[in-house]
Short mmCIF file of C-alpha atoms (C1' of nucleotides) in Angstrom, two decimals:
data_model
loop_
_atom_site.label_atom_id
_atom_site.label_comp_id
_atom_site.label_asym_id
_atom_site.label_seq_id
_atom_site.Cartn_x
_atom_site.Cartn_y
_atom_site.Cartn_z
CA MET A 466 11.76 -22.77 12.93
CA THR A 467 12.00 -19.43 11.18
CA PRO A 468 8.60 -17.93 10.53
CA LEU A 469 7.51 -17.63 6.91
CA ARG A 470 7.31 -14.16 5.63
CA ALA A 471 5.74 -12.41 2.73
CA VAL A 472 8.04 -12.14 -0.31
CA LYS A 473 10.11 -8.99 -0.42
CA GLY A 474 8.15 -6.15 -2.11
CA MET A 475 4.89 -8.06 -2.01
CA ASN A 476 2.63 -6.76 0.77
CA ASP A 477 -0.47 -7.82 2.57
CA VAL A 478 -3.34 -5.46 2.67
CA LEU A 479 -5.12 -5.94 5.89
CA PRO A 480 -8.87 -5.26 6.29
CA ASP A 481 -8.33 -1.90 8.00
CA GLU A 482 -6.79 -0.65 4.76
CA VAL A 483 -8.91 -2.48 2.32
CA GLY A 484 -11.70 0.02 2.76
CA ARG A 485 -9.63 2.82 1.19
CA TRP A 486 -8.54 0.51 -1.61
CA GLN A 487 -12.05 -0.33 -2.44
CA ARG A 488 -13.11 3.25 -2.35
CA VAL A 489 -10.44 4.26 -4.93
CA GLU A 490 -11.30 1.31 -7.08
CA ARG A 491 -15.05 2.25 -6.95
CA VAL A 492 -14.37 5.85 -7.95
CA PHE A 493 -12.23 4.62 -10.80
CA ALA A 494 -14.76 2.07 -12.08
CA ARG A 495 -17.49 4.65 -11.94
CA THR A 496 -15.30 7.31 -13.70
CA VAL A 497 -14.37 5.14 -16.61
CA SER A 498 -17.88 3.60 -17.07
CA LEU A 499 -19.19 7.18 -17.42
CA HIS A 500 -16.78 7.50 -20.31
CA GLY A 501 -18.02 4.30 -21.92
CA PHE A 502 -15.21 1.97 -21.01
CA ARG A 503 -15.78 -1.65 -20.20
CA GLU A 504 -13.84 -3.90 -18.02
CA VAL A 505 -11.43 -6.50 -19.54
CA ARG A 506 -9.65 -9.18 -17.55
CA THR A 507 -6.47 -10.72 -19.06
CA PRO A 508 -4.06 -13.28 -17.58
CA TYR A 509 -1.40 -12.26 -15.01
CA VAL A 510 0.96 -14.56 -16.95
CA GLU A 511 1.87 -14.00 -20.66
CA PRO A 512 4.48 -15.31 -23.07
CA THR A 513 7.74 -13.56 -22.38
CA ALA A 514 8.06 -12.70 -26.04
CA LEU A 515 4.97 -10.51 -25.82
CA PHE A 516 6.63 -8.07 -23.41
CA VAL A 517 9.93 -8.15 -25.17
CA ARG A 518 8.19 -7.15 -28.39
CA ALA A 519 5.74 -4.63 -27.00
CA ILE A 520 7.83 -2.87 -24.36
CA GLY A 521 11.14 -3.10 -26.08
CA GLU A 522 14.27 -5.09 -25.71
CA THR A 523 16.37 -2.32 -24.38
CA THR A 524 14.03 -1.02 -21.76
CA ASP A 525 14.85 -1.47 -18.09
CA VAL A 526 11.53 -3.30 -17.55
CA VAL A 527 12.48 -5.97 -20.05
CA GLU A 528 16.25 -6.01 -19.36
CA LYS A 529 16.21 -6.46 -15.62
CA GLU A 530 12.78 -6.25 -13.98
CA MET A 531 10.71 -9.10 -15.34
CA TYR A 532 9.70 -12.16 -13.35
CA SER A 533 10.26 -14.73 -16.06
CA PHE A 534 10.36 -18.51 -15.76
CA GLU A 535 10.50 -21.59 -17.94
CA HIS A 536 7.68 -24.05 -17.90
CA HIS A 537 8.25 -27.09 -20.08
CA ASP A 538 9.16 -25.42 -23.38
CA ASP A 539 7.51 -22.11 -22.73
CA SER A 540 9.14 -18.90 -21.44
CA LEU A 541 6.51 -17.13 -19.41
CA THR A 542 6.45 -13.87 -17.54
CA LEU A 543 4.39 -12.29 -14.84
CA ARG A 544 3.02 -9.14 -16.39
CA PRO A 545 4.87 -6.03 -15.64
CA GLU A 546 2.17 -3.86 -17.10
CA ALA A 547 -1.18 -4.51 -18.74
CA THR A 548 -1.24 -2.77 -22.09
CA ALA A 549 0.71 -5.56 -23.85
CA GLY A 550 -1.75 -8.19 -22.69
CA ALA A 551 -4.71 -5.99 -23.61
CA VAL A 552 -3.40 -5.46 -27.10
CA ARG A 553 -2.70 -9.16 -27.35
CA ALA A 554 -6.27 -9.95 -26.40
CA TYR A 555 -7.60 -7.22 -28.77
CA VAL A 556 -5.75 -8.78 -31.65
CA GLU A 557 -6.39 -12.46 -30.71
CA HIS A 558 -10.15 -11.95 -30.64
CA GLY A 559 -10.27 -9.90 -33.72
CA VAL A 560 -12.09 -7.19 -31.85
CA GLN A 561 -11.53 -4.51 -34.51
CA ALA A 562 -13.83 -6.49 -36.82
CA ARG A 563 -16.74 -6.12 -34.59
CA GLU A 564 -16.47 -2.56 -33.37
CA PRO A 565 -14.77 0.49 -34.86
CA VAL A 566 -13.73 1.83 -31.51
CA THR A 567 -13.07 -0.18 -28.36
CA ARG A 568 -12.73 1.23 -24.78
CA TRP A 569 -11.41 -1.08 -22.20
CA TRP A 570 -10.45 -0.58 -18.56
CA TYR A 571 -8.70 -2.95 -16.18
CA ALA A 572 -7.45 -3.27 -12.58
CA GLY A 573 -5.11 -5.68 -11.08
CA PRO A 574 -1.63 -6.59 -9.89
CA MET A 575 1.55 -6.17 -11.92
CA PHE A 576 5.01 -7.45 -11.17
CA ARG A 577 8.39 -5.91 -11.42
CA ALA A 578 11.55 -7.16 -9.78
CA GLU A 579 12.88 -3.76 -8.61
CA ARG A 580 14.26 -2.82 -5.28
CA PRO A 581 11.22 -1.67 -3.27
CA GLN A 582 10.88 1.82 -1.81
CA ARG A 583 7.98 4.18 -1.09
CA GLY A 584 5.13 3.78 -3.66
CA ARG A 585 7.13 1.08 -5.52
CA TYR A 586 6.62 -2.64 -4.95
CA ARG A 587 7.41 -5.84 -6.65
CA GLN A 588 3.73 -6.75 -6.76
CA PHE A 589 1.84 -3.51 -7.20
CA TYR A 590 -1.63 -2.66 -8.46
CA GLN A 591 -2.74 -0.55 -11.49
CA VAL A 592 -5.83 0.62 -12.86
CA GLY A 593 -5.81 1.70 -16.52
CA ALA A 594 -7.66 2.05 -19.66
CA GLU A 595 -7.05 1.73 -23.40
CA ILE A 596 -8.85 3.21 -26.46
CA PHE A 597 -8.43 1.35 -29.66
CA GLY A 598 -9.49 2.71 -33.15
CA ASP A 599 -9.50 6.45 -32.36
CA GLU A 600 -6.63 8.40 -33.65
CA GLY A 601 -7.32 11.44 -31.56
CA PRO A 602 -6.47 14.04 -30.45
CA GLY A 603 -9.99 14.55 -29.10
CA CYS A 604 -9.89 11.33 -27.14
CA ASP A 605 -6.40 12.11 -26.00
CA ALA A 606 -7.72 15.27 -24.43
CA GLU A 607 -10.78 13.38 -23.10
CA LEU A 608 -8.51 10.91 -21.32
CA ILE A 609 -6.29 13.47 -19.66
CA ASP A 610 -9.27 15.54 -18.57
CA MET A 611 -11.00 12.44 -17.22
CA LEU A 612 -7.87 11.56 -15.18
CA ALA A 613 -7.59 15.11 -13.77
CA GLY A 614 -11.26 14.79 -12.67
CA PHE A 615 -10.61 11.36 -11.24
CA LEU A 616 -7.72 12.67 -9.04
CA GLY A 617 -9.93 15.53 -8.00
CA GLU A 618 -12.60 13.05 -6.79
CA LEU A 619 -9.89 11.22 -4.87
CA ALA A 620 -8.82 14.48 -3.16
CA VAL A 621 -5.28 14.28 -4.40
CA PRO A 622 -3.47 17.62 -3.73
CA GLY A 623 -0.72 19.14 -5.92
CA VAL A 624 -1.78 17.41 -9.16
CA GLU A 625 0.51 18.38 -12.08
CA VAL A 626 -0.23 17.24 -15.66
CA LEU A 627 2.73 17.06 -18.15
CA VAL A 628 2.29 16.44 -21.76
CA ASN A 629 4.69 15.95 -24.67
CA SER A 630 4.64 14.68 -28.31
CA LEU A 631 7.09 11.96 -29.35
CA GLY A 632 5.99 12.22 -32.94
CA GLY A 633 5.47 9.18 -35.17
CA ALA A 634 7.99 6.39 -35.85
CA GLU A 635 9.79 8.32 -38.55
CA ALA A 636 10.10 11.50 -36.69
CA ARG A 637 11.35 9.68 -33.66
CA ALA A 638 13.94 7.84 -35.73
CA ARG A 639 15.24 11.18 -37.27
CA TYR A 640 15.38 12.74 -33.94
CA ARG A 641 17.10 9.77 -32.45
CA ASP A 642 19.87 10.06 -35.10
CA ALA A 643 20.27 13.78 -34.44
CA LEU A 644 20.46 13.24 -30.73
CA VAL A 645 23.15 10.53 -30.99
CA GLU A 646 25.10 12.75 -33.44
CA TYR A 647 25.01 15.67 -30.95
CA LEU A 648 25.87 13.56 -27.94
CA THR A 649 28.49 11.22 -29.22
CA PRO A 650 31.26 13.84 -29.29
CA ARG A 651 30.24 14.71 -25.74
CA ALA A 652 29.91 11.12 -24.53
CA ALA A 653 32.84 11.48 -22.14
CA SER A 654 30.82 14.07 -20.07
CA LEU A 655 27.77 11.81 -19.69
CA SER A 656 27.07 9.47 -16.79
CA ALA A 657 28.22 5.88 -17.24
CA GLU A 658 24.61 4.84 -17.47
CA SER A 659 23.97 7.26 -20.27
CA GLN A 660 26.95 6.36 -22.13
CA ARG A 661 25.55 2.85 -22.29
CA ARG A 662 22.17 4.26 -23.27
CA LEU A 663 23.68 6.13 -26.23
CA GLN A 664 23.86 2.77 -27.96
CA GLY A 665 20.55 1.27 -27.08
CA ASN A 666 18.08 3.84 -25.94
CA PRO A 667 19.33 7.49 -26.39
CA LEU A 668 16.04 9.17 -25.80
CA ARG A 669 16.17 8.17 -22.13
CA ILE A 670 19.21 10.31 -21.65
CA LEU A 671 16.78 13.25 -21.88
CA ASP A 672 15.06 12.59 -18.53
CA SER A 673 18.03 11.52 -16.63
CA LYS A 674 18.35 13.29 -13.33
CA ASP A 675 22.13 13.09 -13.23
CA GLU A 676 23.61 16.66 -13.38
CA ARG A 677 26.20 15.65 -15.95
CA ASP A 678 23.46 14.45 -18.27
CA ARG A 679 21.30 17.47 -17.70
CA THR A 680 24.16 19.72 -18.67
CA ALA A 681 25.00 17.82 -21.77
CA VAL A 682 21.38 17.77 -22.86
CA ARG A 683 20.51 21.38 -22.25
CA GLU A 684 21.65 22.57 -25.58
CA ALA A 685 20.73 19.42 -27.49
CA PRO A 686 18.31 19.50 -30.33
CA THR A 687 14.70 19.06 -29.08
CA LEU A 688 12.15 16.65 -30.35
CA ASP A 689 9.53 19.09 -31.40
CA ALA A 690 11.79 20.43 -34.23
CA PHE A 691 11.71 16.93 -35.86
CA LEU A 692 7.90 16.42 -35.69
CA ASP A 693 6.17 16.20 -39.14
CA ALA A 694 3.24 18.36 -39.96
CA GLY A 695 0.75 15.73 -38.90
CA ASP A 696 2.29 15.15 -35.56
CA LYS A 697 2.48 18.94 -34.88
CA GLU A 698 -1.16 19.31 -35.85
CA HIS A 699 -2.15 16.45 -33.48
CA PHE A 700 -0.27 18.04 -30.60
CA GLU A 701 -1.68 21.53 -31.26
CA LYS A 702 -5.17 20.22 -31.28
CA LEU A 703 -4.67 18.24 -28.14
CA ARG A 704 -3.46 21.45 -26.48
CA SER A 705 -6.32 23.49 -27.72
CA HIS A 706 -8.89 20.85 -26.47
CA LEU A 707 -7.23 20.78 -23.04
CA ASP A 708 -7.36 24.66 -23.00
CA ALA A 709 -11.03 24.57 -23.90
CA LEU A 710 -11.66 21.98 -21.19
CA GLY A 711 -9.85 24.21 -18.80
CA THR A 712 -7.62 21.27 -17.76
CA PRO A 713 -4.30 22.72 -16.42
CA TYR A 714 -1.19 21.16 -17.89
CA SER A 715 2.31 21.96 -18.93
CA VAL A 716 4.43 20.92 -21.93
CA ASP A 717 7.61 19.10 -20.94
CA THR A 718 9.72 18.52 -24.07
CA ARG A 719 12.06 16.19 -22.16
CA LEU A 720 9.28 13.85 -21.13
CA VAL A 721 10.17 10.55 -22.68
CA ARG A 722 9.09 7.63 -20.44
CA GLY A 723 10.64 4.21 -20.45
CA LEU A 724 8.45 2.09 -22.61
CA ASP A 725 9.26 1.89 -26.33
CA TYR A 726 5.75 1.62 -27.74
CA TYR A 727 4.71 5.24 -27.37
CA SER A 728 4.18 7.52 -30.29
CA ARG A 729 2.79 11.17 -30.58
CA THR A 730 0.94 12.07 -27.33
CA LEU A 731 2.73 11.25 -24.10
CA PHE A 732 1.61 12.26 -20.68
CA GLU A 733 2.32 11.91 -17.00
CA ILE A 734 0.49 13.05 -13.93
CA LYS A 735 2.35 13.80 -10.70
CA GLY A 736 1.13 14.29 -7.13
CA ALA A 737 2.67 16.20 -4.30
CA HIS A 738 6.34 15.23 -3.94
CA GLU A 739 6.27 15.69 -0.13
CA LYS A 740 3.99 12.79 0.23
CA LEU A 741 5.01 10.56 -2.60
CA GLY A 742 8.83 10.90 -2.26
CA ALA A 743 10.75 9.89 -5.35
CA GLY A 744 7.89 7.97 -6.86
CA SER A 745 5.67 10.98 -7.55
CA THR A 746 4.26 9.81 -10.88
CA LEU A 747 0.71 8.78 -10.26
CA VAL A 748 -0.35 8.13 -13.89
CA GLY A 749 1.66 7.48 -16.99
CA GLY A 750 0.21 7.19 -20.38
CA GLY A 751 0.34 7.91 -24.16
CA ARG A 752 -0.53 6.93 -27.64
CA TYR A 753 0.78 3.81 -29.20
CA ASP A 754 -0.41 3.93 -32.76
CA SER A 755 1.85 1.16 -34.15
CA LEU A 756 1.73 -1.28 -31.30
CA VAL A 757 -1.36 -3.22 -32.45
CA ALA A 758 0.22 -3.80 -35.95
CA ASP A 759 3.62 -4.59 -34.37
CA LEU A 760 1.96 -7.38 -32.42
CA GLY A 761 0.51 -8.93 -35.59
CA GLY A 762 -2.78 -7.13 -35.59
CA PRO A 763 -4.36 -4.70 -38.08
CA LYS A 764 -3.24 -1.02 -38.36
CA VAL A 765 -5.30 0.33 -35.49
CA PRO A 766 -4.29 3.46 -33.54
CA ALA A 767 -4.52 3.38 -29.77
CA ILE A 768 -3.95 5.30 -26.55
CA GLY A 769 -3.93 4.29 -22.89
CA PHE A 770 -2.73 4.95 -19.49
CA ALA A 771 -2.05 3.19 -16.12
CA ALA A 772 -2.18 4.65 -12.64
CA GLY A 773 -0.56 3.10 -9.60
CA LEU A 774 -2.97 2.21 -6.84
CA GLU A 775 -0.57 2.31 -3.97
CA ARG A 776 0.61 5.82 -5.05
CA LEU A 777 -3.01 7.01 -5.40
CA LEU A 778 -3.65 5.69 -1.88
CA ILE A 779 -0.63 7.61 -0.49
CA ALA A 780 -1.66 10.74 -2.39
CA SER A 781 -5.39 10.72 -1.73
CA GLU A 782 -6.87 12.34 1.30
CA LEU A 783 -10.03 10.25 1.23
CA GLN A 784 -10.75 8.31 4.43
CA ALA A 785 -12.72 5.12 4.77
CA THR A 786 -15.21 5.32 7.59
CA ALA A 787 -17.72 2.63 6.82
CA ARG A 788 -18.94 0.69 9.85
CA ALA A 789 -18.32 -3.07 9.95
CA THR A 790 -21.66 -3.92 11.27
CA ASP A 791 -25.09 -2.45 11.87
CA ALA A 792 -26.50 -4.61 14.62
CA VAL A 793 -25.23 -7.11 17.12
CA VAL A 794 -27.40 -9.69 18.90
CA LEU A 795 -26.34 -10.39 22.55
CA PRO A 796 -27.40 -13.72 24.00
CA ILE A 797 -27.40 -13.58 27.84
CA GLY A 798 -26.80 -16.99 29.10
CA ALA A 799 -26.08 -20.27 27.19
CA ALA A 800 -29.80 -20.92 26.67
CA ALA A 801 -30.16 -17.83 24.42
CA MET A 802 -27.41 -18.75 21.95
CA SER A 803 -29.43 -20.49 19.32
CA SER A 804 -32.24 -17.99 19.53
CA ALA A 805 -29.63 -15.33 18.93
CA LEU A 806 -28.22 -17.06 15.91
CA LEU A 807 -31.66 -17.33 14.53
CA LEU A 808 -32.50 -13.65 15.20
CA ALA A 809 -29.25 -12.49 13.51
CA ARG A 810 -30.18 -14.51 10.44
CA ASP A 811 -33.56 -12.92 10.29
CA LEU A 812 -32.00 -9.47 10.38
CA ARG A 813 -29.58 -10.43 7.55
CA ARG A 814 -32.58 -11.35 5.44
CA GLU A 815 -33.64 -7.77 5.69
CA GLY A 816 -30.16 -6.70 4.42
CA ILE A 817 -28.99 -5.63 7.83
CA ARG A 818 -25.30 -6.34 8.50
CA CYS A 819 -25.54 -8.18 11.74
CA GLU A 820 -23.69 -10.66 13.90
CA ALA A 821 -24.49 -12.59 17.06
CA ASP A 822 -21.99 -12.39 19.91
CA THR A 823 -21.10 -15.99 19.87
CA ARG A 824 -18.58 -15.70 22.68
CA GLY A 825 -21.13 -15.00 25.32
CA GLY A 826 -20.08 -13.59 28.69
CA SER A 827 -21.53 -10.96 30.83
CA LEU A 828 -23.96 -8.38 29.27
CA LYS A 829 -21.44 -5.68 30.13
CA SER A 830 -18.64 -7.15 28.18
CA GLN A 831 -20.80 -7.98 25.25
CA LEU A 832 -22.07 -4.38 25.16
CA ARG A 833 -18.47 -3.24 25.24
CA ARG A 834 -17.63 -5.45 22.30
CA ALA A 835 -20.75 -4.33 20.30
CA ASN A 836 -19.69 -0.75 20.92
CA ALA A 837 -16.15 -1.43 19.79
CA LEU A 838 -17.58 -3.05 16.55
CA GLY A 839 -19.26 0.22 15.77
CA ALA A 840 -22.77 -1.31 15.98
CA ARG A 841 -25.75 1.11 15.79
CA VAL A 842 -28.24 -1.26 17.34
CA VAL A 843 -27.96 -3.98 20.00
CA LEU A 844 -30.45 -6.65 20.50
CA ILE A 845 -30.55 -8.28 23.93
CA LEU A 846 -31.87 -11.73 24.31
CA GLY A 847 -31.97 -12.83 27.90
CA GLU A 848 -34.03 -15.27 30.04
CA SER A 849 -37.00 -12.90 30.40
CA GLU A 850 -37.03 -12.00 26.68
CA LEU A 851 -37.01 -15.61 25.68
CA ALA A 852 -39.78 -16.44 28.06
CA GLU A 853 -42.01 -13.63 26.75
CA GLY A 854 -41.11 -13.78 23.08
CA MET A 855 -39.58 -10.26 23.34
CA VAL A 856 -36.41 -8.54 22.43
CA GLN A 857 -34.75 -5.62 24.16
CA VAL A 858 -33.69 -3.24 21.47
CA LYS A 859 -30.99 -0.74 22.40
CA ASP A 860 -29.86 2.09 20.13
CA LEU A 861 -26.20 2.72 20.91
CA ASP A 862 -26.13 6.08 19.15
CA ALA A 863 -29.46 7.49 20.43
CA HIS A 864 -29.07 6.05 23.86
CA THR A 865 -32.61 4.78 23.77
CA GLU A 866 -33.97 1.37 24.66
CA GLU A 867 -37.35 -0.34 24.08
CA ARG A 868 -38.79 -3.84 24.44
CA MET A 869 -40.51 -5.19 21.37
CA VAL A 870 -42.17 -8.37 20.09
CA ARG A 871 -39.63 -10.60 18.53
CA ALA A 872 -41.51 -11.03 15.23
CA GLN A 873 -41.45 -7.35 14.54
CA VAL A 874 -37.82 -6.70 15.37
CA PRO A 875 -36.24 -7.10 11.86
CA ARG A 876 -38.56 -4.58 10.27
CA ILE A 877 -38.30 -2.04 13.09
CA VAL A 878 -34.53 -2.26 13.16
CA LEU A 879 -34.40 -1.90 9.37
CA ASP A 880 -36.53 1.38 9.57
CA ARG A 881 -34.40 2.67 12.28
CA LEU A 882 -31.16 2.03 10.36
CA SER A 883 -32.39 3.40 7.09
CA ALA A 884 -33.52 6.58 8.82
CA ALA A 885 -29.99 6.94 9.91
CA SER A 886 -28.72 5.71 6.47
CA ARG A 887 -26.44 3.17 7.80
CA THR A 888 -27.00 0.21 5.54
CA ILE A 889 -24.62 -1.45 3.08
CA ASP A 890 -25.86 0.33 0.07
CA SER A 891 -25.35 3.79 1.54
CA GLU A 892 -21.60 3.58 1.72
CA PRO A 893 -19.78 6.37 -0.10
CA PRO A 894 -18.65 5.51 -3.63
"C1'" G B 164 22.46 -3.78 -8.73
"C1'" U B 165 24.68 0.56 -5.44
"C1'" G B 166 24.40 3.67 -1.02
"C1'" G B 167 22.32 6.03 3.86
"C1'" C B 168 19.31 4.97 8.21
"C1'" C B 169 16.92 1.54 11.36
"C1'" G B 170 15.76 -3.51 13.90
"C1'" U B 171 13.23 -3.75 22.18
"C1'" A B 172 5.73 -6.80 23.61
"C1'" G B 173 0.31 -7.21 18.23
"C1'" C B 174 1.22 -1.45 17.31
"C1'" U B 175 4.08 3.32 18.63
"C1'" C B 176 8.20 3.78 21.48
"C1'" A B 177 11.49 4.53 26.39
"C1'" G B 178 15.59 2.09 28.40
"C1'" C B 179 21.07 7.73 31.33
"C1'" U B 180 28.16 6.74 30.99
"C1'" G B 181 27.39 -1.91 29.82
"C1'" G B 182 24.57 -4.82 35.86
"C1'" U B 183 19.88 -10.00 31.60
"C1'" A B 184 13.49 -4.84 30.28
"C1'" G B 185 9.39 -0.77 30.87
"C1'" A B 186 5.24 2.89 29.24
"C1'" G B 187 1.11 4.07 26.17
"C1'" C B 188 -2.21 1.97 22.71
"C1'" A B 189 -4.81 -2.37 21.65
"C1'" C B 190 -6.86 -6.88 23.84
"C1'" U B 191 -9.45 -9.55 28.13
"C1'" G B 192 -12.00 -9.52 32.86
"C1'" G B 193 -13.94 -6.64 36.84
"C1'" A B 194 -15.94 -2.09 39.80
"C1'" U B 195 -22.73 -6.01 43.91
"C1'" U B 196 -27.74 -9.50 41.02
"C1'" G B 197 -28.81 -8.10 32.92
"C1'" U B 198 -26.81 -2.24 30.26
"C1'" G B 199 -21.59 0.34 26.19
"C1'" G B 200 -18.73 4.79 25.01
"C1'" C B 201 -15.61 8.43 30.07
"C1'" U B 202 -13.08 6.85 34.69
"C1'" C B 203 -10.72 3.30 37.92
"C1'" C B 204 -8.60 -1.76 39.15
"C1'" A B 205 -6.53 -6.28 37.43
"C1'" G B 206 -4.24 -9.62 33.61
"C1'" G B 207 -0.40 -11.57 29.69
"C1'" U B 208 3.32 -12.07 26.30
"C1'" G B 209 9.23 -10.54 24.87
"C1'" U B 210 14.54 -16.14 22.42
"C1'" C B 211 15.82 -6.97 23.26
"C1'" G B 212 16.19 -9.68 14.49
"C1'" C B 213 19.98 -13.74 14.34
"C1'" G B 214 25.17 -15.61 15.00
"C1'" G B 215 29.94 -14.74 16.96
"C1'" G B 216 33.37 -11.59 19.81
"C1'" U B 217 35.07 -8.27 24.09
"C1'" U B 218 33.72 -8.36 29.37
"C1'" C B 219 32.89 -11.07 35.94
"C1'" G B 220 28.42 -9.29 33.35
"C1'" A B 221 25.65 -6.72 26.89
"C1'" A B 222 19.35 -4.56 24.69
"C1'" C B 223 23.50 -1.19 25.14
"C1'" C B 224 30.46 -1.90 22.69
"C1'" C B 225 32.91 -4.67 18.04
"C1'" C B 226 32.32 -7.94 13.65
"C1'" G B 227 29.25 -10.66 10.49
"C1'" U B 228 24.52 -11.87 8.78
"C1'" C B 229 19.29 -11.39 7.89
"C1'" G B 230 15.21 -8.13 7.61
"C1'" G B 231 12.89 -3.47 7.06
"C1'" U B 232 13.09 1.47 5.21
"C1'" C B 233 14.61 5.62 2.25
"C1'" A B 234 17.30 7.20 -1.86
"C1'" C B 235 20.05 6.31 -6.64
"C1'" C B 236 18.63 3.81 -11.38
"C1'" C B 237 13.83 3.35 -13.54
"C1'" C B 238 8.88 3.58 -13.20
"C1'" A B 239 2.72 3.27 -11.59
#
RNA sequence: GUGGCCGUAGCUCAGCUGGUAGAGCACUGGAUUGUGGCUCCAGGUGUCGCGGGUUCGAACCCCGUCGGUCACCCCA
């Protein structure tokens, strides 16, 4: 019988690694809550039509990367990103009627049927946030600065912030026409893929890595010339806010991104290429001022971003070092087992992470195991201790040992541990 | 979807020009009666990814297949 395996591109995260995941998630949750964001949880499955309408029919995500399936008469899709669902929920619950500005954050798995490679999986995890009802550019700058700070806290080296402005819908349409007009006579010199894009999604030719496309695009008209006065002012203000905040960034006029809903502000944050390989984009985001209305809601401007957890974990130099346990109770001899279980329970009631060595065996082997577990304190319960109502308390770090009255043990152990700041609550953020 | 590389114990890998397999780590027990981390001793497992071919004989050569990985495309 062939053993069952995890689905390609969908990975287990074993407990040894989960510590780092939790650490990144905690830092993120703290960061966004300091900025007034509240968590929202939306379904992993949405109507297929939501993504087609929000992300765009001609995008790669919609054309070939969605996990879609039919169920009775519904076409459903595992979410490839979370903004569409958040906007759907925002509209569905009429949130704009209750509050002028809404700040939401989320974390969870996304699904895209791509060929897996480093930092890119079919089930992957994102943290992200959305602001509804603020047309910026102050909050645009706030978000970018917040993310720069977040990556700093995660000890991510080589951070690079790229910004661009796509303009509003009209400016984008004008530019699109001009670009098609410029490229059509040169179509023969484009890559096959870009020749196809010329019809459906010409803007994406701009950030192609193909040499032929880069050459063809070099002298092409640039987007900034097509921005209207409002777009320009928005972008200028964003830049001056970022300058005032001292957040380093660079303008990349070829930055386009693959989702159709963006308008005006667009940004991307990259980490060190040596670590991340081809998938060096850590965060992608931008403004989507017409998406809420496009999905049947009111005219509410919005901006958001998403960051890839796996990539943050590759890039971050933070280590997880929390101990699994504070104390271990060692029963010596079968007669001591139930007393050990009881003592362990009493310790837990003080908030001490504690386990009893339920496998038994010699004192030596139990001590070895306790040491391997990273326990600070070991409580020995043998024949003589049981007879006298005492416990032998051994501090593995301090190499000290002392016999004490059983009833006092939980308190004393707690004091010892908090003096060494080793309890659950003292873990790093 | 396309291409490169790889596939030997739980993990990291060794195995010379073909003679059916090893190390380190990890794990478990022990080094005189109840005391860890260091050291020493002992212990186990492999359908050598799978299937076929060549050969007296294949982990090693050939073909196929599956899996992994990296890159392209695109993205987080």
